[in-house]
PDB file of C-alpha atoms in Angstrom:
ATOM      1  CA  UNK H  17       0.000   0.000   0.000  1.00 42.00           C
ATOM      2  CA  UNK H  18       1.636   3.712  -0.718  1.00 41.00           C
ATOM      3  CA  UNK H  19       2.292   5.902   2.289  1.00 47.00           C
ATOM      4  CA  UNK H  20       0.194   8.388   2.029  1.00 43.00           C
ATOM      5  CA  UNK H  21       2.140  11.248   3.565  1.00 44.00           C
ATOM      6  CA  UNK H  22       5.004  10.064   0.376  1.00 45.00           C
ATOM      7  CA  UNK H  23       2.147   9.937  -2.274  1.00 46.00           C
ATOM      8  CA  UNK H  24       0.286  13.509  -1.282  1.00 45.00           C
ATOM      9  CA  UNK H  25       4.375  15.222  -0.869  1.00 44.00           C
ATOM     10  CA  UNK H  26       6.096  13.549  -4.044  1.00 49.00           C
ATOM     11  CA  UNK H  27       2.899  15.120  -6.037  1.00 46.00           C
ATOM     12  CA  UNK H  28       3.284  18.154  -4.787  1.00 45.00           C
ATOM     13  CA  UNK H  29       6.475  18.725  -5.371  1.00 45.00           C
ATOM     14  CA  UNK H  30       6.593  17.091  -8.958  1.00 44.00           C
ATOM     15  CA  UNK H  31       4.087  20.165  -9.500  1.00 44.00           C
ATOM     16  CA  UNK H  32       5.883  22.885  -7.311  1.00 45.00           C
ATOM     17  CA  UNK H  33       8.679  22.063  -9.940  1.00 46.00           C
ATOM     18  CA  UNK H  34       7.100  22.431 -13.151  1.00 42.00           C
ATOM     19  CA  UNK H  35       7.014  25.755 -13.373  1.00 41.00           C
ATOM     20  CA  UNK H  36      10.843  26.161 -13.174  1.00 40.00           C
ATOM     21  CA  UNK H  37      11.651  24.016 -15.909  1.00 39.00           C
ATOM     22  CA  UNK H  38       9.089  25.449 -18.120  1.00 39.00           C
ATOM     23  CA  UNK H  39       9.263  28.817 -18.130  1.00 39.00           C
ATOM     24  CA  UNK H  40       6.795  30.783 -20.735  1.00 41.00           C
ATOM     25  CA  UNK H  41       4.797  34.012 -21.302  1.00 40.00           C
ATOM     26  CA  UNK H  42       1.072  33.608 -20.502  1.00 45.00           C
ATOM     27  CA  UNK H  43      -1.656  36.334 -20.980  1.00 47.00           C
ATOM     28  CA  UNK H  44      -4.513  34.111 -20.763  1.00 56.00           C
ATOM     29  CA  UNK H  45      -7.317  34.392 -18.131  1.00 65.00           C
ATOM     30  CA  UNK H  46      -6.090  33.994 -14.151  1.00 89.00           C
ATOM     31  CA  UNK H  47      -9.017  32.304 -13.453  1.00 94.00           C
ATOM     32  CA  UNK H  48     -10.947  29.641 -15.079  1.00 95.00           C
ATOM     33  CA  UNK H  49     -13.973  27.258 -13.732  1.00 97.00           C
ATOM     34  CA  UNK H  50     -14.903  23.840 -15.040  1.00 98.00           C
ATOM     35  CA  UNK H  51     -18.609  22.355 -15.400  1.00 98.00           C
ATOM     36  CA  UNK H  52     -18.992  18.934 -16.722  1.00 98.00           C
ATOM     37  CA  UNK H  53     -20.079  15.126 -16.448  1.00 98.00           C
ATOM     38  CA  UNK H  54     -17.944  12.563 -14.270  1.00 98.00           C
ATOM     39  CA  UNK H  55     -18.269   8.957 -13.840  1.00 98.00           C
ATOM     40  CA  UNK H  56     -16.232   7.308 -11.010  1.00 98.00           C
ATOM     41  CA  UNK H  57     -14.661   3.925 -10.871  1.00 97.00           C
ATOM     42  CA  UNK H  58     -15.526   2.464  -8.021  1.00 94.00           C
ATOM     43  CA  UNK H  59     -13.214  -0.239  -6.185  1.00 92.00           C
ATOM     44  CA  UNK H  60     -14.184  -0.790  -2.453  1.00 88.00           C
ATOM     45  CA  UNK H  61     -13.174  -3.759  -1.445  1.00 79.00           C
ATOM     46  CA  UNK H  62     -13.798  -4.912   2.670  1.00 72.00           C
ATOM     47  CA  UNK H  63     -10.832  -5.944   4.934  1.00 66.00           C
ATOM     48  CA  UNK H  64     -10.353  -9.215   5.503  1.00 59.00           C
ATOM     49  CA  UNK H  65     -10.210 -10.281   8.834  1.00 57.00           C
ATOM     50  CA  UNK H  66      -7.408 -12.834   9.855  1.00 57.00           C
ATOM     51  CA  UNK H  67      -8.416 -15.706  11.029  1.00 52.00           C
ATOM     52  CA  UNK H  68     -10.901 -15.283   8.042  1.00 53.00           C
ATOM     53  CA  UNK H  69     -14.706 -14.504   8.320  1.00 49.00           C
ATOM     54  CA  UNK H  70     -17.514 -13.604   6.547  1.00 51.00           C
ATOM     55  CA  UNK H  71     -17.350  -9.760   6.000  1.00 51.00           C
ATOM     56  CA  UNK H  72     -20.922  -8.009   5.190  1.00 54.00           C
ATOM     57  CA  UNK H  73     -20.990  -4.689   3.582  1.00 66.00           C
ATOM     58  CA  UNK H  74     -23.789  -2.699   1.627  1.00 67.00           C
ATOM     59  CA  UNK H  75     -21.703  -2.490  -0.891  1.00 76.00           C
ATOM     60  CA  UNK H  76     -18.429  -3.720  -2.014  1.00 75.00           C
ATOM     61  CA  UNK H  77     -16.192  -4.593  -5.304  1.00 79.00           C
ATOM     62  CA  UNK H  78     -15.744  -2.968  -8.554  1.00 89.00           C
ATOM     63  CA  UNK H  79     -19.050  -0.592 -10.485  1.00 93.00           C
ATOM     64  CA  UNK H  80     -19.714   2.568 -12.139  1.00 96.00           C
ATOM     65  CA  UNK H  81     -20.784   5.535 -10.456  1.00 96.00           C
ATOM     66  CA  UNK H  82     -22.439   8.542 -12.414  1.00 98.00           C
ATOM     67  CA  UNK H  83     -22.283  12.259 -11.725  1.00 98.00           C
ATOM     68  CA  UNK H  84     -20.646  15.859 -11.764  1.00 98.00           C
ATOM     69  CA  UNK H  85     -17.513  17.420 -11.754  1.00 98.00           C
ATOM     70  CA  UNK H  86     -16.521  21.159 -10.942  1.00 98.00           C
ATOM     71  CA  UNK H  87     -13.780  23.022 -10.348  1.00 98.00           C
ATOM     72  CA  UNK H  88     -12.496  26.548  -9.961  1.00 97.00           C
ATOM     73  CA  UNK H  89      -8.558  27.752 -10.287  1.00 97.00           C
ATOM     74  CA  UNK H  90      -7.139  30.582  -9.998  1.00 96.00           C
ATOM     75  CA  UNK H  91      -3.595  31.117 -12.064  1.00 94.00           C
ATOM     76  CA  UNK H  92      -0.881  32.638  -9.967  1.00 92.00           C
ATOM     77  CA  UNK H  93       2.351  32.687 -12.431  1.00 86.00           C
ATOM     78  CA  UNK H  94       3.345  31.228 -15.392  1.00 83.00           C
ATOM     79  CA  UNK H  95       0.472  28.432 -15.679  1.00 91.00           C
ATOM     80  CA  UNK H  96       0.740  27.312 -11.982  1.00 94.00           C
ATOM     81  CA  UNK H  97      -2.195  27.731 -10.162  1.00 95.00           C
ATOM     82  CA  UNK H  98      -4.283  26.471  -7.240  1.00 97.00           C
ATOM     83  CA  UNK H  99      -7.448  24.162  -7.626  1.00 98.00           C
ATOM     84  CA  UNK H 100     -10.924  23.928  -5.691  1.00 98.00           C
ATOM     85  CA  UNK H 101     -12.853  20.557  -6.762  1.00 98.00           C
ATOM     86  CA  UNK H 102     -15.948  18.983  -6.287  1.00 98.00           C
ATOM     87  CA  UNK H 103     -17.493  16.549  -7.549  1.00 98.00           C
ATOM     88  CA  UNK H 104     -20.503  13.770  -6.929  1.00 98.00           C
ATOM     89  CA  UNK H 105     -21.281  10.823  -8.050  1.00 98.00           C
ATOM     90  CA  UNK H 106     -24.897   8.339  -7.513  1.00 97.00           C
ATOM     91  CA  UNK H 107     -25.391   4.527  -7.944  1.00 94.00           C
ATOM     92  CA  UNK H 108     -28.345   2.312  -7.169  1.00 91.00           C
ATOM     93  CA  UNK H 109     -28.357  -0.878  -7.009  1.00 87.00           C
ATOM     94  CA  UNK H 110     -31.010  -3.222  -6.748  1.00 83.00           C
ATOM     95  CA  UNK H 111     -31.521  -7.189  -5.948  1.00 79.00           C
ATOM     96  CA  UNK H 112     -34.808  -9.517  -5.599  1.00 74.00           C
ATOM     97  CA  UNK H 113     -35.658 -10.197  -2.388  1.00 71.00           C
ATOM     98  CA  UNK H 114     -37.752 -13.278  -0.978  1.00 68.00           C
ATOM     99  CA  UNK H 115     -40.452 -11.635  -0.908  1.00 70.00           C
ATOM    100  CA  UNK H 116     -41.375 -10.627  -4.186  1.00 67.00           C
ATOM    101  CA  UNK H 117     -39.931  -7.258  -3.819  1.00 73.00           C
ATOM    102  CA  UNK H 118     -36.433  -5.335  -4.026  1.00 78.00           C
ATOM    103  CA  UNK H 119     -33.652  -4.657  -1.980  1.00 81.00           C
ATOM    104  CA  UNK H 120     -31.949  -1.155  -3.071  1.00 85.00           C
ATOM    105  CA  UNK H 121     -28.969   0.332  -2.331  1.00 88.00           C
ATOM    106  CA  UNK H 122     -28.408   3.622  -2.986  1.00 91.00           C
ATOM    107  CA  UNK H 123     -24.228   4.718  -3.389  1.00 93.00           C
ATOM    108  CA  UNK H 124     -23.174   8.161  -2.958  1.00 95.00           C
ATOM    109  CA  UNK H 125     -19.441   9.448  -3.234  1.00 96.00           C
ATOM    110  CA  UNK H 126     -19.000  13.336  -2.902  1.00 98.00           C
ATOM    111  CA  UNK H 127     -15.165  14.189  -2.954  1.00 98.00           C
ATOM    112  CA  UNK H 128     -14.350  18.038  -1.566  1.00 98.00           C
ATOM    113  CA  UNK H 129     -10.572  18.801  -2.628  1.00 98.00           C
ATOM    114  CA  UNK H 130      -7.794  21.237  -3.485  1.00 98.00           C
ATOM    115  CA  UNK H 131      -4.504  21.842  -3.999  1.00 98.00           C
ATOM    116  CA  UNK H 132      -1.678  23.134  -6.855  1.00 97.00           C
ATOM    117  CA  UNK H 133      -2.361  22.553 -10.703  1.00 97.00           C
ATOM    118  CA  UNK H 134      -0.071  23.176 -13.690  1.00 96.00           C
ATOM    119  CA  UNK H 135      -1.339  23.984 -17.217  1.00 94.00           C
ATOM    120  CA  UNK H 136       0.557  23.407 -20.410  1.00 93.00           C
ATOM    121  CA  UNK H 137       1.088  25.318 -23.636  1.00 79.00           C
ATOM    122  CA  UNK H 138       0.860  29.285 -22.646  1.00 71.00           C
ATOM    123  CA  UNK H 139      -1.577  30.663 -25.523  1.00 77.00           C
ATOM    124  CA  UNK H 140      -2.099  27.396 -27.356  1.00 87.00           C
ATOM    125  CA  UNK H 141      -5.190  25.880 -28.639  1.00 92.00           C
ATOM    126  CA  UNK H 142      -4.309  22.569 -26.636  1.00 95.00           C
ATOM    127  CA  UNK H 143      -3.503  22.990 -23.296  1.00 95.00           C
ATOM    128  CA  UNK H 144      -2.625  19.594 -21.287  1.00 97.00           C
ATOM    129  CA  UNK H 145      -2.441  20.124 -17.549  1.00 97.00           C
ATOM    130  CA  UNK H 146      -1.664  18.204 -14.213  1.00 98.00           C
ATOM    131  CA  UNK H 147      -2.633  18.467 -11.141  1.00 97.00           C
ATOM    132  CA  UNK H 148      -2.410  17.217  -7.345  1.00 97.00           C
ATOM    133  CA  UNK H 149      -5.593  17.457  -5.108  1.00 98.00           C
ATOM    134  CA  UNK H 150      -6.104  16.139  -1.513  1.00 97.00           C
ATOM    135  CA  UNK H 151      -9.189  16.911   0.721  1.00 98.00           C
ATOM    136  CA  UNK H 152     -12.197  14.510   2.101  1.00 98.00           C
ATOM    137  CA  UNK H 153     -14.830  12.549   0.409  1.00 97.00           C
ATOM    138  CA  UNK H 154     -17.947  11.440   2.229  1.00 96.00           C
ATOM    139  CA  UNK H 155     -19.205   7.889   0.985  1.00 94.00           C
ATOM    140  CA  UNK H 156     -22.589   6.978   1.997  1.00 93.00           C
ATOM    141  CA  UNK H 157     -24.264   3.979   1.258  1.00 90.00           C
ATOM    142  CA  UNK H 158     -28.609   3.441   1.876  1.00 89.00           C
ATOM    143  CA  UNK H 159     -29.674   0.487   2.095  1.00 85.00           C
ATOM    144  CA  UNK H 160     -33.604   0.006   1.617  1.00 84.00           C
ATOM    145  CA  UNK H 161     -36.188  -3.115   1.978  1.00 81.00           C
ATOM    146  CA  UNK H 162     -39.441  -1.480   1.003  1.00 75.00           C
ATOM    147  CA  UNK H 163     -41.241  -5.101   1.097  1.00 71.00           C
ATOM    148  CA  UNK H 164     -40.494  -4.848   5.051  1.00 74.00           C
ATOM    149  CA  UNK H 165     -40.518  -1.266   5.003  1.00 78.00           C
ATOM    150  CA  UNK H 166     -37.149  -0.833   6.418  1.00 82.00           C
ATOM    151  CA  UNK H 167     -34.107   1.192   5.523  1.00 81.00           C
ATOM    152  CA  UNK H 168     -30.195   1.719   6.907  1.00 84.00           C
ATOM    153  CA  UNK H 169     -28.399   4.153   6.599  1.00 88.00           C
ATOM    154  CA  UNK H 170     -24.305   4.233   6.764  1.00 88.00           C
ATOM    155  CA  UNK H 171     -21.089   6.897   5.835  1.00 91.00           C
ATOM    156  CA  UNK H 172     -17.740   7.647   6.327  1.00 93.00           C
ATOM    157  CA  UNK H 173     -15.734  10.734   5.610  1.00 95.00           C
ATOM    158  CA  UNK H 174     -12.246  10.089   4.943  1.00 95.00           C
ATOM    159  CA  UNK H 175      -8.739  11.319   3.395  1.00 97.00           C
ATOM    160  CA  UNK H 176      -9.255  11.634  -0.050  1.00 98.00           C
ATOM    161  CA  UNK H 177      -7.227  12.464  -3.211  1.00 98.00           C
ATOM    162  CA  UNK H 178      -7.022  13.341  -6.733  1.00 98.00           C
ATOM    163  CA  UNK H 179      -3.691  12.925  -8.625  1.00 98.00           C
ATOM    164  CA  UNK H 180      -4.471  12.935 -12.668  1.00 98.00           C
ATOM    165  CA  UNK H 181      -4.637  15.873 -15.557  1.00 97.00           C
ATOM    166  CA  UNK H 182      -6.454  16.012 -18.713  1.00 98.00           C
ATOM    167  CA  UNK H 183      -6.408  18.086 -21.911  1.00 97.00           C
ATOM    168  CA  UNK H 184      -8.299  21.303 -22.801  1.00 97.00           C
ATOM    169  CA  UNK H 185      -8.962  22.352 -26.084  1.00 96.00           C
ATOM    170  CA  UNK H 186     -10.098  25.864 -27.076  1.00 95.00           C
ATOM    171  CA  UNK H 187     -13.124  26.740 -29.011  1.00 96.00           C
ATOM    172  CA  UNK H 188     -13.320  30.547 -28.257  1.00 93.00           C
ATOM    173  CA  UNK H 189     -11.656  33.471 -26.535  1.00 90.00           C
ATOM    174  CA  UNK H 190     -13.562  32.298 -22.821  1.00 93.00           C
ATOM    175  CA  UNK H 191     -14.694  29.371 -23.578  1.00 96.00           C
ATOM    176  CA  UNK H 192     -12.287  25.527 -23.512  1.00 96.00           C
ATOM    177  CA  UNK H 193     -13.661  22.190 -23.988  1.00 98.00           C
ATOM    178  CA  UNK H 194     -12.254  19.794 -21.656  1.00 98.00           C
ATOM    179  CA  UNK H 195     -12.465  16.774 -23.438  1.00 98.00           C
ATOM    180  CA  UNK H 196     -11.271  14.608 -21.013  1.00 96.00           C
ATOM    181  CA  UNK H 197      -9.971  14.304 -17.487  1.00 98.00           C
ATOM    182  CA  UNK H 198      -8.516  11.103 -15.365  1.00 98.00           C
ATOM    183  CA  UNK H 199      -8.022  11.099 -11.570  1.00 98.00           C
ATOM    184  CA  UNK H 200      -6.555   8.559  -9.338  1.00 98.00           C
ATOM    185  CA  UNK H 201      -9.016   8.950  -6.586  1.00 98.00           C
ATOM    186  CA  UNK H 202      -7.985   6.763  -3.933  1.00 97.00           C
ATOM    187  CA  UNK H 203     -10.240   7.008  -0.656  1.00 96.00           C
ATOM    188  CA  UNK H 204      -8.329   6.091   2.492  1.00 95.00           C
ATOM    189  CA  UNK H 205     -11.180   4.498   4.620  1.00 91.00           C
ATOM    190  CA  UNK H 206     -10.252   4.225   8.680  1.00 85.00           C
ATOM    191  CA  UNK H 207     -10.574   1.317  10.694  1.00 79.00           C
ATOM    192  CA  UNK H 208     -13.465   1.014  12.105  1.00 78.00           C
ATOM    193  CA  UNK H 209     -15.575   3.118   9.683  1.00 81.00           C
ATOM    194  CA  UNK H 210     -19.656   2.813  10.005  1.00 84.00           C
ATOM    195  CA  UNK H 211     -19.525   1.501   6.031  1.00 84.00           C
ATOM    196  CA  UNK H 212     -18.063  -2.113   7.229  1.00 80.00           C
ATOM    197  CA  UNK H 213     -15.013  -1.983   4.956  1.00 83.00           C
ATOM    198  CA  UNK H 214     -12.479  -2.050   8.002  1.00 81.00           C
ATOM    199  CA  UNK H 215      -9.075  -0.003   7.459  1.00 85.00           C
ATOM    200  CA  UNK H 216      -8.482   0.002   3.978  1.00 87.00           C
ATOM    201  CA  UNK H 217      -7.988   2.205   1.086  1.00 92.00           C
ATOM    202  CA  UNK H 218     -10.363   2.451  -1.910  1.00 93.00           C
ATOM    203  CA  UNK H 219      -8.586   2.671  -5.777  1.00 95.00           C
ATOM    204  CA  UNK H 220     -10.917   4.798  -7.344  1.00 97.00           C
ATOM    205  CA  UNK H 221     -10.603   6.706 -10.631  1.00 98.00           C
ATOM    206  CA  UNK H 222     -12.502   9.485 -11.643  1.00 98.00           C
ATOM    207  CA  UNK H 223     -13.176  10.222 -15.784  1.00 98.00           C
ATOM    208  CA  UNK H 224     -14.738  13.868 -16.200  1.00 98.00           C
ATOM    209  CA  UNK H 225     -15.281  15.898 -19.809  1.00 98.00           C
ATOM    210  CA  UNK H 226     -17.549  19.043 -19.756  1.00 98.00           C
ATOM    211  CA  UNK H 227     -16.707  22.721 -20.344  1.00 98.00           C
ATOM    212  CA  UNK H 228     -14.049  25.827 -19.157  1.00 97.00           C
ATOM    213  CA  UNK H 229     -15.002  29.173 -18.787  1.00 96.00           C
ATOM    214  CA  UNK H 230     -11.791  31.676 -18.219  1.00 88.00           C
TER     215      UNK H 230
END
């Protein structure tokens, strides 16, 4: 498992760094906030205990989650700039239950971050950039038996953070589309935590496209 003090500190200085070895006029906007679509690959997977036993979560293993992305950053010198994220993303899932009926359980992730970002290119119409975010994310998971008329209800908020980049492409003088955008979302969950996934860390990635506005 990476450390994550290492991870979050050999990101941010990768990014601290750019700047100095690439150097370049830049007149373009100091600000800029993105608006788009996200989906998030999920992977929680539950501790296993040692000597082994059955492990019951509400939800667990590999799936898609749909949502949002946004962020906001503000440019400070030569394309380095600091980010504000957030971003949300739904699932339910549902199985038959003995009764005739359904058992649902409704998946929400909702990651709050920030942190440096460094864009490519100066006044080019492509403009790669990379960033490293840290913050929280809440999970909560609902799980619902509407045959028995019963529900639970479980979350966790946790370390969270987003190490990726993408590409943005302009179309006008204000206006980018980002046409696509990975994260490496891992979620480190603490033992103990209400979801039932004991202390573990979650390798999530995060896919967003949608549009800039600078």
């Amino acid at each position: 498992m990476i450390h994550v003090h290492k991870l979050f500190f050999g990101s941010f200085l990768f990014l601290c760094c750019v700047p100095l070895a690439a150097a370049q006029s830049d007149d373009r906007s100091r600000f800029e906030f993105f608006a788009g679509y996200s989906a998030l690959r999920a992977n929680y997977e539950a501790e296993r205990p040692n000597p082994p036993a059955p492990v019951v979560v509400a939800f667990a293993g590999k799936q898609t989650l749909n949502g949002f992305n946004v962020s906001a950053t503000v440019y400070l010198k030569q394309g380095f700039g600091l980010t504000g994220d957030f971003s949300g993303h739904f699932k339910t899932n549902s199985t038959p239950d003995s009764l005739g009926g359904n058992i649902e359980t409704h998946i929400r992730v909702v990651n709050v971050l920030g942190g440096p970002q460094y864009k490519f290119g100066g006044n080019s119409r492509v403009t790669p950039f990379v960033r490293s975010l840290f913050g929280v994310a809440h999970t909560r998971s609902k799980l619902e038996v509407p045959s028995l008329n019963t529900s639970d209800t479980n979350s966790s908020t946790d370390f969270a953070l987003a190490i990726g980049g993408g590409v943005d492409v302009r179309v006008s003088e204000r206006v980018d589309l980002r046409v696509f955008q990975v994260d490496y979302n891992p979620i480190f969950l603490s033992s103990g935590n209400p979801l039932g996934f004991g202390n573990t860390r979650a390798d999530n990635v995060r896919f967003s496209f949608g549009v800039v506005i600078r």
